[in-house]
PDB file of C-alpha atoms in Angstrom:
ATOM      1  CA  MET U   1      13.990 -26.823   9.368  1.00 43.00           C
ATOM      2  CA  GLU U   2      15.242 -24.112  11.710  1.00 45.00           C
ATOM      3  CA  ASN U   3      18.491 -23.820   9.739  1.00 55.00           C
ATOM      4  CA  ASP U   4      16.861 -23.900   6.301  1.00 89.00           C
ATOM      5  CA  SER U   5      16.078 -20.324   5.274  1.00 91.00           C
ATOM      6  CA  LEU U   6      13.647 -21.375   2.514  1.00 93.00           C
ATOM      7  CA  GLN U   7      11.554 -23.610   4.769  1.00 94.00           C
ATOM      8  CA  THR U   8      11.626 -20.993   7.538  1.00 93.00           C
ATOM      9  CA  SER U   9      10.386 -18.263   5.203  1.00 92.00           C
ATOM     10  CA  LEU U  10       7.560 -20.470   3.900  1.00 94.00           C
ATOM     11  CA  ALA U  11       6.543 -21.442   7.439  1.00 94.00           C
ATOM     12  CA  TRP U  12       6.481 -17.754   8.379  1.00 91.00           C
ATOM     13  CA  LEU U  13       4.265 -17.001   5.368  1.00 93.00           C
ATOM     14  CA  ARG U  14       1.872 -19.828   6.329  1.00 94.00           C
ATOM     15  CA  ASP U  15       1.600 -18.421   9.856  1.00 92.00           C
ATOM     16  CA  ILE U  16       0.672 -15.011   8.452  1.00 89.00           C
ATOM     17  CA  LEU U  17      -1.934 -16.577   6.150  1.00 91.00           C
ATOM     18  CA  GLN U  18      -3.439 -18.427   9.121  1.00 91.00           C
ATOM     19  CA  GLY U  19      -3.496 -15.334  11.325  1.00 87.00           C
ATOM     20  CA  LYS U  20      -0.953 -16.637  13.834  1.00 87.00           C
ATOM     21  CA  ILE U  21       1.368 -13.665  13.238  1.00 83.00           C
ATOM     22  CA  GLY U  22       0.453  -9.996  13.005  1.00 71.00           C
ATOM     23  CA  HIS U  23      -2.790  -8.153  13.630  1.00 67.00           C
ATOM     24  CA  GLY U  24      -4.983  -9.585  10.887  1.00 77.00           C
ATOM     25  CA  LEU U  25      -4.368  -6.997   8.169  1.00 80.00           C
ATOM     26  CA  ASP U  26      -1.733  -9.163   6.467  1.00 84.00           C
ATOM     27  CA  THR U  27      -3.994 -12.216   6.681  1.00 87.00           C
ATOM     28  CA  ARG U  28      -6.831 -10.288   5.064  1.00 85.00           C
ATOM     29  CA  VAL U  29      -4.821  -8.961   2.117  1.00 86.00           C
ATOM     30  CA  LEU U  30      -3.195 -12.377   1.454  1.00 89.00           C
ATOM     31  CA  GLN U  31      -6.424 -14.369   1.714  1.00 88.00           C
ATOM     32  CA  GLY U  32      -6.367 -17.127  -0.916  1.00 88.00           C
ATOM     33  CA  LEU U  33      -2.644 -16.863  -1.744  1.00 92.00           C
ATOM     34  CA  ARG U  34      -1.072 -20.188  -2.808  1.00 93.00           C
ATOM     35  CA  VAL U  35       2.605 -20.992  -3.313  1.00 95.00           C
ATOM     36  CA  ILE U  36       3.115 -22.806  -6.631  1.00 93.00           C
ATOM     37  CA  HIS U  37       6.928 -22.660  -6.843  1.00 94.00           C
ATOM     38  CA  ALA U  38       9.583 -21.871  -4.265  1.00 94.00           C
ATOM     39  CA  GLU U  39      13.345 -21.871  -4.376  1.00 93.00           C
ATOM     40  CA  LYS U  40      15.875 -19.683  -2.604  1.00 92.00           C
ATOM     41  CA  GLY U  41      15.571 -16.205  -4.076  1.00 89.00           C
ATOM     42  CA  PHE U  42      12.688 -16.953  -6.455  1.00 91.00           C
ATOM     43  CA  MET U  43       9.011 -17.727  -5.818  1.00 93.00           C
ATOM     44  CA  ARG U  44       5.717 -17.895  -7.731  1.00 91.00           C
ATOM     45  CA  PHE U  45       2.206 -17.658  -6.345  1.00 93.00           C
ATOM     46  CA  ASP U  46      -1.432 -17.987  -7.392  1.00 92.00           C
ATOM     47  CA  PHE U  47      -3.794 -15.352  -6.040  1.00 89.00           C
ATOM     48  CA  VAL U  48      -7.446 -14.501  -6.646  1.00 85.00           C
ATOM     49  CA  VAL U  49      -8.186 -10.942  -5.500  1.00 82.00           C
ATOM     50  CA  PRO U  50     -11.004 -11.144  -2.907  1.00 82.00           C
ATOM     51  CA  LYS U  51     -13.766  -8.547  -2.792  1.00 79.00           C
ATOM     52  CA  SER U  52     -12.759  -7.667   0.763  1.00 80.00           C
ATOM     53  CA  VAL U  53      -9.587  -5.951  -0.537  1.00 81.00           C
ATOM     54  CA  SER U  54     -11.178  -4.026  -3.387  1.00 76.00           C
ATOM     55  CA  ASP U  55     -11.227  -0.236  -3.252  1.00 72.00           C
ATOM     56  CA  ILE U  56     -14.221   2.067  -3.452  1.00 67.00           C
ATOM     57  CA  ASP U  57     -14.338   1.635  -7.236  1.00 67.00           C
ATOM     58  CA  GLY U  58     -14.160  -2.167  -7.070  1.00 69.00           C
ATOM     59  CA  ASN U  59     -10.500  -2.375  -8.123  1.00 74.00           C
ATOM     60  CA  TRP U  60      -7.634  -3.970  -6.197  1.00 80.00           C
ATOM     61  CA  ASN U  61      -6.927  -1.679  -3.230  1.00 79.00           C
ATOM     62  CA  VAL U  62      -3.547   0.068  -3.577  1.00 76.00           C
ATOM     63  CA  GLY U  63      -2.652  -0.595   0.054  1.00 78.00           C
ATOM     64  CA  ALA U  64      -3.632  -4.252  -0.177  1.00 83.00           C
ATOM     65  CA  LEU U  65      -1.478  -4.670  -3.281  1.00 82.00           C
ATOM     66  CA  ALA U  66       1.390  -2.845  -1.568  1.00 80.00           C
ATOM     67  CA  SER U  67       1.061  -5.188   1.427  1.00 81.00           C
ATOM     68  CA  LEU U  68       1.199  -8.223  -0.837  1.00 85.00           C
ATOM     69  CA  VAL U  69       4.246  -6.919  -2.699  1.00 83.00           C
ATOM     70  CA  ASP U  70       6.031  -5.989   0.544  1.00 82.00           C
ATOM     71  CA  LEU U  71       5.324  -9.297   2.290  1.00 85.00           C
ATOM     72  CA  LEU U  72       6.238 -11.475  -0.664  1.00 87.00           C
ATOM     73  CA  GLY U  73       9.376  -9.420  -1.205  1.00 86.00           C
ATOM     74  CA  GLY U  74      10.351  -9.950   2.433  1.00 84.00           C
ATOM     75  CA  VAL U  75       9.651 -13.689   2.261  1.00 89.00           C
ATOM     76  CA  THR U  76      11.633 -14.086  -0.966  1.00 88.00           C
ATOM     77  CA  ILE U  77      14.652 -12.203   0.361  1.00 85.00           C
ATOM     78  CA  PHE U  78      14.626 -14.151   3.636  1.00 87.00           C
ATOM     79  CA  SER U  79      14.541 -17.417   1.690  1.00 90.00           C
ATOM     80  CA  PHE U  80      18.155 -16.892   0.590  1.00 85.00           C
ATOM     81  CA  ALA U  81      19.546 -14.155   2.873  1.00 82.00           C
ATOM     82  CA  ASN U  82      18.262 -15.736   6.123  1.00 83.00           C
ATOM     83  CA  ARG U  83      17.784 -12.247   7.510  1.00 77.00           C
ATOM     84  CA  VAL U  84      14.807 -10.149   8.566  1.00 70.00           C
ATOM     85  CA  VAL U  85      14.491  -7.151   6.239  1.00 70.00           C
ATOM     86  CA  THR U  86      12.784  -3.778   6.481  1.00 72.00           C
ATOM     87  CA  SER U  87      11.544  -1.824   3.456  1.00 73.00           C
ATOM     88  CA  VAL U  88      13.302   1.529   3.056  1.00 74.00           C
ATOM     89  CA  ASP U  89      12.263   2.402  -0.515  1.00 76.00           C
ATOM     90  CA  PHE U  90       9.180   1.067  -2.270  1.00 77.00           C
ATOM     91  CA  SER U  91       7.659   1.726  -5.680  1.00 81.00           C
ATOM     92  CA  VAL U  92       4.789   0.195  -7.636  1.00 78.00           C
ATOM     93  CA  SER U  93       3.841   0.883 -11.254  1.00 77.00           C
ATOM     94  CA  TYR U  94       0.266  -0.057 -12.149  1.00 74.00           C
ATOM     95  CA  TYR U  95      -0.385  -1.281 -15.671  1.00 69.00           C
ATOM     96  CA  SER U  96      -3.864  -2.783 -15.336  1.00 66.00           C
ATOM     97  CA  THR U  97      -6.743  -3.324 -12.917  1.00 56.00           C
ATOM     98  CA  ALA U  98      -9.709  -5.656 -12.851  1.00 43.00           C
ATOM     99  CA  LYS U  99     -11.971  -2.906 -14.195  1.00 44.00           C
ATOM    100  CA  ILE U 100     -10.142   0.214 -15.324  1.00 36.00           C
ATOM    101  CA  GLN U 101      -7.654   0.361 -18.184  1.00 38.00           C
ATOM    102  CA  VAL U 102      -5.665   3.563 -17.733  1.00 38.00           C
ATOM    103  CA  SER U 103      -4.101   5.251 -20.715  1.00 40.00           C
ATOM    104  CA  ALA U 104      -2.819   8.791 -20.403  1.00 41.00           C
ATOM    105  CA  ASN U 105      -0.264  11.116 -21.898  1.00 42.00           C
ATOM    106  CA  LYS U 106       1.709  13.569 -19.798  1.00 46.00           C
ATOM    107  CA  GLY U 107      -1.002  16.173 -20.185  1.00 50.00           C
ATOM    108  CA  ASN U 108      -3.516  13.886 -18.485  1.00 63.00           C
ATOM    109  CA  LEU U 109      -1.251  12.966 -15.574  1.00 70.00           C
ATOM    110  CA  ILE U 110      -1.248  14.706 -12.189  1.00 71.00           C
ATOM    111  CA  HIS U 111       1.601  14.459  -9.697  1.00 72.00           C
ATOM    112  CA  VAL U 112       1.204  14.577  -5.911  1.00 75.00           C
ATOM    113  CA  VAL U 113       3.676  14.347  -3.032  1.00 80.00           C
ATOM    114  CA  VAL U 114       2.531  13.299   0.451  1.00 77.00           C
ATOM    115  CA  GLU U 115       4.857  13.738   3.440  1.00 83.00           C
ATOM    116  CA  VAL U 116       4.291  11.919   6.737  1.00 80.00           C
ATOM    117  CA  LYS U 117       5.995  13.624   9.705  1.00 84.00           C
ATOM    118  CA  ARG U 118       6.152  12.889  13.419  1.00 81.00           C
ATOM    119  CA  LYS U 119       3.981  15.495  15.152  1.00 82.00           C
ATOM    120  CA  ALA U 120       6.241  16.026  18.156  1.00 82.00           C
ATOM    121  CA  ASN U 121       9.441  16.987  16.353  1.00 85.00           C
ATOM    122  CA  GLY U 122       8.661  17.158  12.635  1.00 85.00           C
ATOM    123  CA  GLU U 123      10.815  14.114  11.823  1.00 84.00           C
ATOM    124  CA  VAL U 124      10.020  12.745   8.365  1.00 82.00           C
ATOM    125  CA  ILE U 125       8.644   9.185   8.569  1.00 79.00           C
ATOM    126  CA  ALA U 126       7.819   8.647   4.895  1.00 78.00           C
ATOM    127  CA  VAL U 127       7.429  10.471   1.606  1.00 81.00           C
ATOM    128  CA  GLY U 128       4.996   9.157  -0.981  1.00 78.00           C
ATOM    129  CA  LYS U 129       5.144  10.261  -4.614  1.00 79.00           C
ATOM    130  CA  GLN U 130       2.375   9.412  -7.041  1.00 75.00           C
ATOM    131  CA  TRP U 131       1.504   9.906 -10.683  1.00 74.00           C
ATOM    132  CA  MET U 132      -2.234   9.730 -11.190  1.00 73.00           C
ATOM    133  CA  ALA U 133      -4.290   9.605 -14.371  1.00 70.00           C
ATOM    134  CA  SER U 134      -7.387  11.747 -14.709  1.00 61.00           C
ATOM    135  CA  ASN U 135     -10.122   9.865 -16.526  1.00 53.00           C
ATOM    136  CA  LYS U 136     -12.170  13.029 -17.134  1.00 49.00           C
ATOM    137  CA  LEU U 137     -15.049  11.764 -15.036  1.00 45.00           C
ATOM    138  CA  SER U 138     -16.496  13.763 -12.196  1.00 43.00           C
ATOM    139  CA  VAL U 139     -17.524  12.107  -8.964  1.00 42.00           C
ATOM    140  CA  ALA U 140     -21.124  12.395 -10.175  1.00 41.00           C
ATOM    141  CA  GLN U 141     -20.319   9.969 -12.990  1.00 43.00           C
ATOM    142  CA  GLY U 142     -18.573   7.492 -10.676  1.00 43.00           C
ATOM    143  CA  ALA U 143     -19.876   5.180  -7.968  1.00 47.00           C
ATOM    144  CA  LYS U 144     -23.292   5.671  -6.400  1.00 50.00           C
ATOM    145  CA  GLU U 145     -21.765   6.610  -3.040  1.00 49.00           C
ATOM    146  CA  LYS U 146     -19.730   9.345  -4.724  1.00 49.00           C
ATOM    147  CA  ARG U 147     -22.809  10.736  -6.474  1.00 48.00           C
ATOM    148  CA  ASN U 148     -24.589  11.034  -3.120  1.00 52.00           C
ATOM    149  CA  PHE U 149     -21.744  13.046  -1.603  1.00 48.00           C
ATOM    150  CA  LEU U 150     -21.543  15.312  -4.641  1.00 45.00           C
ATOM    151  CA  LYS U 151     -25.242  16.159  -4.389  1.00 46.00           C
ATOM    152  CA  MET U 152     -24.883  16.786  -0.662  1.00 46.00           C
ATOM    153  CA  GLU U 153     -22.032  19.274  -1.110  1.00 47.00           C
ATOM    154  CA  GLY U 154     -23.453  21.121  -4.104  1.00 50.00           C
ATOM    155  CA  GLY U 155     -20.594  20.461  -6.510  1.00 63.00           C
ATOM    156  CA  ASP U 156     -17.791  22.317  -4.669  1.00 86.00           C
ATOM    157  CA  SER U 157     -14.687  20.178  -5.297  1.00 88.00           C
ATOM    158  CA  LEU U 158     -13.048  20.851  -1.896  1.00 92.00           C
ATOM    159  CA  LYS U 159     -16.209  20.163   0.086  1.00 91.00           C
ATOM    160  CA  THR U 160     -16.921  17.105  -2.049  1.00 90.00           C
ATOM    161  CA  ALA U 161     -13.424  15.729  -1.474  1.00 90.00           C
ATOM    162  CA  LEU U 162     -13.717  16.193   2.306  1.00 92.00           C
ATOM    163  CA  ALA U 163     -17.220  14.707   2.390  1.00 91.00           C
ATOM    164  CA  TRP U 164     -15.980  11.707   0.396  1.00 88.00           C
ATOM    165  CA  LEU U 165     -13.067  11.287   2.845  1.00 91.00           C
ATOM    166  CA  ARG U 166     -15.494  11.364   5.784  1.00 91.00           C
ATOM    167  CA  GLY U 167     -17.582   8.713   4.068  1.00 89.00           C
ATOM    168  CA  VAL U 168     -14.524   6.474   3.697  1.00 87.00           C
ATOM    169  CA  ILE U 169     -13.444   7.004   7.333  1.00 89.00           C
ATOM    170  CA  ASN U 170     -16.978   6.269   8.580  1.00 89.00           C
ATOM    171  CA  GLY U 171     -17.185   3.084   6.518  1.00 85.00           C
ATOM    172  CA  LYS U 172     -20.011   4.349   4.299  1.00 84.00           C
ATOM    173  CA  ILE U 173     -17.819   3.942   1.199  1.00 80.00           C
ATOM    174  CA  GLY U 174     -15.700   0.906   0.357  1.00 72.00           C
ATOM    175  CA  HIS U 175     -15.353  -2.482   2.048  1.00 68.00           C
ATOM    176  CA  GLY U 176     -13.926  -1.390   5.405  1.00 75.00           C
ATOM    177  CA  LEU U 177     -10.231  -1.727   4.578  1.00 78.00           C
ATOM    178  CA  GLU U 178      -9.852   2.005   3.993  1.00 82.00           C
ATOM    179  CA  ALA U 179     -11.812   2.823   7.150  1.00 85.00           C
ATOM    180  CA  ARG U 180      -9.504   0.578   9.148  1.00 84.00           C
ATOM    181  CA  VAL U 181      -6.248   2.123   7.949  1.00 84.00           C
ATOM    182  CA  LEU U 182      -7.580   5.710   8.286  1.00 87.00           C
ATOM    183  CA  GLN U 183      -8.996   5.171  11.781  1.00 86.00           C
ATOM    184  CA  GLY U 184      -8.253   8.283  13.846  1.00 86.00           C
ATOM    185  CA  LEU U 185      -7.373  10.590  10.917  1.00 91.00           C
ATOM    186  CA  HIS U 186      -8.291  14.252  11.520  1.00 92.00           C
ATOM    187  CA  VAL U 187      -8.192  17.104   9.012  1.00 94.00           C
ATOM    188  CA  THR U 188      -6.335  20.095  10.495  1.00 93.00           C
ATOM    189  CA  HIS U 189      -6.118  22.254   7.367  1.00 94.00           C
ATOM    190  CA  ALA U 190      -7.801  22.033   3.983  1.00 94.00           C
ATOM    191  CA  GLU U 191      -7.620  24.210   0.909  1.00 93.00           C
ATOM    192  CA  LYS U 192      -7.751  23.314  -2.766  1.00 91.00           C
ATOM    193  CA  GLY U 193      -4.551  21.417  -3.572  1.00 87.00           C
ATOM    194  CA  SER U 194      -3.065  21.398  -0.055  1.00 89.00           C
ATOM    195  CA  MET U 195      -4.148  19.560   3.089  1.00 91.00           C
ATOM    196  CA  ARG U 196      -2.787  18.693   6.531  1.00 91.00           C
ATOM    197  CA  PHE U 197      -3.890  15.920   8.879  1.00 92.00           C
ATOM    198  CA  ASP U 198      -3.311  14.582  12.398  1.00 91.00           C
ATOM    199  CA  PHE U 199      -3.054  10.814  12.691  1.00 87.00           C
ATOM    200  CA  VAL U 200      -2.316   8.273  15.435  1.00 82.00           C
ATOM    201  CA  VAL U 201      -1.093   5.003  13.885  1.00 78.00           C
ATOM    202  CA  PRO U 202      -3.578   2.169  14.665  1.00 74.00           C
ATOM    203  CA  ASN U 203      -2.196  -0.562  12.348  1.00 60.00           C
ATOM    204  CA  THR U 204       1.158  -2.265  12.915  1.00 65.00           C
ATOM    205  CA  ASP U 205       2.957  -5.068  11.125  1.00 66.00           C
ATOM    206  CA  VAL U 206       4.312  -8.317  12.605  1.00 61.00           C
ATOM    207  CA  ASP U 207       7.197  -6.376  14.202  1.00 63.00           C
ATOM    208  CA  GLY U 208       4.966  -3.690  15.697  1.00 65.00           C
ATOM    209  CA  ASN U 209       5.863  -1.007  13.131  1.00 70.00           C
ATOM    210  CA  TRP U 210       3.507   0.970  10.919  1.00 76.00           C
ATOM    211  CA  HIS U 211       2.174  -1.526   8.401  1.00 76.00           C
ATOM    212  CA  VAL U 212       3.572  -0.830   4.906  1.00 74.00           C
ATOM    213  CA  GLY U 213       0.242  -1.549   3.218  1.00 76.00           C
ATOM    214  CA  ALA U 214      -1.669   0.621   5.684  1.00 80.00           C
ATOM    215  CA  LEU U 215       0.768   3.479   5.100  1.00 80.00           C
ATOM    216  CA  ALA U 216       0.484   3.000   1.324  1.00 80.00           C
ATOM    217  CA  SER U 217      -3.326   3.132   1.564  1.00 80.00           C
ATOM    218  CA  LEU U 218      -3.150   6.325   3.604  1.00 83.00           C
ATOM    219  CA  LEU U 219      -0.731   7.969   1.153  1.00 82.00           C
ATOM    220  CA  ASP U 220      -2.847   6.931  -1.824  1.00 82.00           C
ATOM    221  CA  LEU U 221      -6.188   8.044  -0.366  1.00 84.00           C
ATOM    222  CA  ILE U 222      -4.862  11.382   0.859  1.00 86.00           C
ATOM    223  CA  GLY U 223      -3.256  11.966  -2.527  1.00 85.00           C
ATOM    224  CA  ILE U 224      -6.556  11.257  -4.278  1.00 82.00           C
ATOM    225  CA  VAL U 225      -8.527  13.546  -1.938  1.00 87.00           C
ATOM    226  CA  THR U 226      -6.018  16.378  -2.330  1.00 87.00           C
ATOM    227  CA  ILE U 227      -5.965  16.179  -6.107  1.00 84.00           C
ATOM    228  CA  TYR U 228      -9.761  15.970  -6.358  1.00 85.00           C
ATOM    229  CA  SER U 229     -10.057  19.063  -4.151  1.00 88.00           C
ATOM    230  CA  PHE U 230      -8.743  21.223  -7.014  1.00 83.00           C
ATOM    231  CA  ALA U 231      -8.988  19.055 -10.157  1.00 80.00           C
ATOM    232  CA  ASN U 232     -12.606  17.988  -9.602  1.00 81.00           C
ATOM    233  CA  ARG U 233     -11.825  14.710 -11.387  1.00 74.00           C
ATOM    234  CA  VAL U 234     -11.818  11.029 -10.462  1.00 66.00           C
ATOM    235  CA  ILE U 235      -8.230   9.765 -10.716  1.00 71.00           C
ATOM    236  CA  SER U 236      -6.424   6.419 -10.732  1.00 73.00           C
ATOM    237  CA  THR U 237      -2.909   5.808  -9.425  1.00 76.00           C
ATOM    238  CA  VAL U 238      -0.547   4.623 -12.168  1.00 76.00           C
ATOM    239  CA  ASP U 239       2.823   4.980 -10.409  1.00 78.00           C
ATOM    240  CA  PHE U 240       3.447   4.983  -6.660  1.00 79.00           C
ATOM    241  CA  SER U 241       6.652   5.215  -4.644  1.00 82.00           C
ATOM    242  CA  ALA U 242       7.323   5.572  -0.924  1.00 79.00           C
ATOM    243  CA  SER U 243      10.619   6.157   0.846  1.00 77.00           C
ATOM    244  CA  TYR U 244      10.674   5.188   4.526  1.00 74.00           C
ATOM    245  CA  TYR U 245      12.931   7.219   6.802  1.00 70.00           C
ATOM    246  CA  SER U 246      11.680   6.203  10.248  1.00 66.00           C
ATOM    247  CA  THR U 247       9.274   3.850  12.041  1.00 56.00           C
ATOM    248  CA  ALA U 248       7.789   3.716  15.509  1.00 42.00           C
ATOM    249  CA  LYS U 249      10.381   1.164  16.649  1.00 43.00           C
ATOM    250  CA  ILE U 250      13.146   0.582  14.130  1.00 36.00           C
ATOM    251  CA  GLN U 251      15.611   3.218  12.995  1.00 39.00           C
ATOM    252  CA  VAL U 252      17.027   1.986   9.688  1.00 39.00           C
ATOM    253  CA  THR U 253      20.602   2.852   8.782  1.00 40.00           C
ATOM    254  CA  ALA U 254      22.234   0.948   5.948  1.00 40.00           C
ATOM    255  CA  ASN U 255      24.896   1.429   3.341  1.00 41.00           C
ATOM    256  CA  ARG U 256      24.595  -0.076  -0.117  1.00 44.00           C
ATOM    257  CA  GLY U 257      26.363  -3.237   1.030  1.00 50.00           C
ATOM    258  CA  LYS U 258      23.598  -3.910   3.549  1.00 63.00           C
ATOM    259  CA  LEU U 259      20.718  -3.276   1.163  1.00 69.00           C
ATOM    260  CA  LEU U 260      18.881  -5.978  -0.764  1.00 69.00           C
ATOM    261  CA  HIS U 261      16.824  -5.349  -3.884  1.00 70.00           C
ATOM    262  CA  VAL U 262      13.743  -7.323  -4.934  1.00 73.00           C
ATOM    263  CA  VAL U 263      11.414  -7.021  -7.930  1.00 78.00           C
ATOM    264  CA  ILE U 264       7.889  -8.487  -7.843  1.00 75.00           C
ATOM    265  CA  GLU U 265       5.671  -8.807 -10.898  1.00 82.00           C
ATOM    266  CA  VAL U 266       1.917  -9.271 -10.546  1.00 79.00           C
ATOM    267  CA  ARG U 267       0.421 -10.849 -13.685  1.00 84.00           C
ATOM    268  CA  ARG U 268      -3.047 -11.917 -14.777  1.00 82.00           C
ATOM    269  CA  LYS U 269      -3.079 -15.724 -14.760  1.00 82.00           C
ATOM    270  CA  GLY U 270      -5.177 -16.152 -17.880  1.00 81.00           C
ATOM    271  CA  ASN U 271      -2.999 -14.271 -20.363  1.00 85.00           C
ATOM    272  CA  GLY U 272       0.129 -13.197 -18.484  1.00 85.00           C
ATOM    273  CA  GLU U 273      -0.802  -9.487 -18.679  1.00 84.00           C
ATOM    274  CA  VAL U 274       1.252  -7.412 -16.238  1.00 81.00           C
ATOM    275  CA  ILE U 275      -0.954  -5.807 -13.564  1.00 79.00           C
ATOM    276  CA  ALA U 276       1.767  -4.237 -11.435  1.00 77.00           C
ATOM    277  CA  VAL U 277       5.516  -4.269 -10.872  1.00 80.00           C
ATOM    278  CA  GLY U 278       6.850  -3.607  -7.384  1.00 75.00           C
ATOM    279  CA  LYS U 279      10.481  -2.667  -6.733  1.00 77.00           C
ATOM    280  CA  GLN U 280      11.904  -2.518  -3.227  1.00 72.00           C
ATOM    281  CA  TRP U 281      15.140  -1.759  -1.458  1.00 71.00           C
ATOM    282  CA  MET U 282      15.236  -3.536   1.887  1.00 70.00           C
ATOM    283  CA  ALA U 283      17.682  -3.196   4.775  1.00 67.00           C
ATOM    284  CA  SER U 284      18.971  -6.330   6.480  1.00 61.00           C
ATOM    285  CA  ASN U 285      19.196  -6.038  10.248  1.00 55.00           C
ATOM    286  CA  LYS U 286      21.151  -9.291  10.739  1.00 50.00           C
ATOM    287  CA  GLN U 287      18.402 -10.938  12.768  1.00 47.00           C
ATOM    288  CA  THR U 288      16.697 -14.244  12.086  1.00 42.00           C
ATOM    289  CA  LEU U 289      12.930 -14.776  12.393  1.00 43.00           C
ATOM    290  CA  ALA U 290      13.524 -16.688  15.608  1.00 44.00           C
ATOM    291  CA  GLN U 291      14.991 -13.558  17.176  1.00 44.00           C
ATOM    292  CA  VAL U 292      12.026 -11.324  16.440  1.00 42.00           C
ATOM    293  CA  SER U 293       9.083 -13.703  16.746  1.00 47.00           C
ATOM    294  CA  ASN U 294       7.802 -15.706  19.669  1.00 45.00           C
ATOM    295  CA  VAL U 295       5.461 -17.733  17.474  1.00 39.00           C
TER     296      VAL U 295
END
């Protein structure tokens, strides 16, 4: 089995599902995943979204979905390339959720860019770009937790956004996933439409780098808070992309010949409706799983 890239990739996925690899975040977001077809370079899965990875509105958490897309993309590429890969460019387009159907023209869309930089030297770690749809609801018309924070802050959109963020960080809103990935986040500057934060990374992936799903959750939540601070509207992400320039451990340098591309479609099982499409460019570092894992 050690020389069969397909069997090795599937064994690695099983170890993640069972919590033998990583720090538990991957296991949580993949809970209930089943492989129904596997060949080198192509795989299909069954997955029922558990409540534990829903967001504060009861929809599939953006970071959890990003983790699933990233992990399955890595497993699929390893199945034929027999190489460990690192995401360097990642995008997800959202077409449907379990609860909210988003339809918007350009006039209803809001764009936000979130940069993540290393505090010591200003090095760019990642840039997230999002298109979000305003559904013309205020926080008062949304979830009960949001209504409470709106009343507490008297309707000021900036104060409401910051109070809502504090509620997420403190675990008073959501199912704990957001609180986990935002652990240690501090607001250093806040005005309507522009915010700055300090953050020490608490969540790492199986290689000890900043977890892609955790980073995606952070980018998404900060984008939502920033937009609400001036738009005073509940918004839903419809298109999300992140480019990764640095990690805590791995510096990625690759030319086009060393990059691998993977596309992952997430569909509703009952009718085949497309929920999300993830597209990734991944860099091969010419290592096998045996060289990076002691499991």
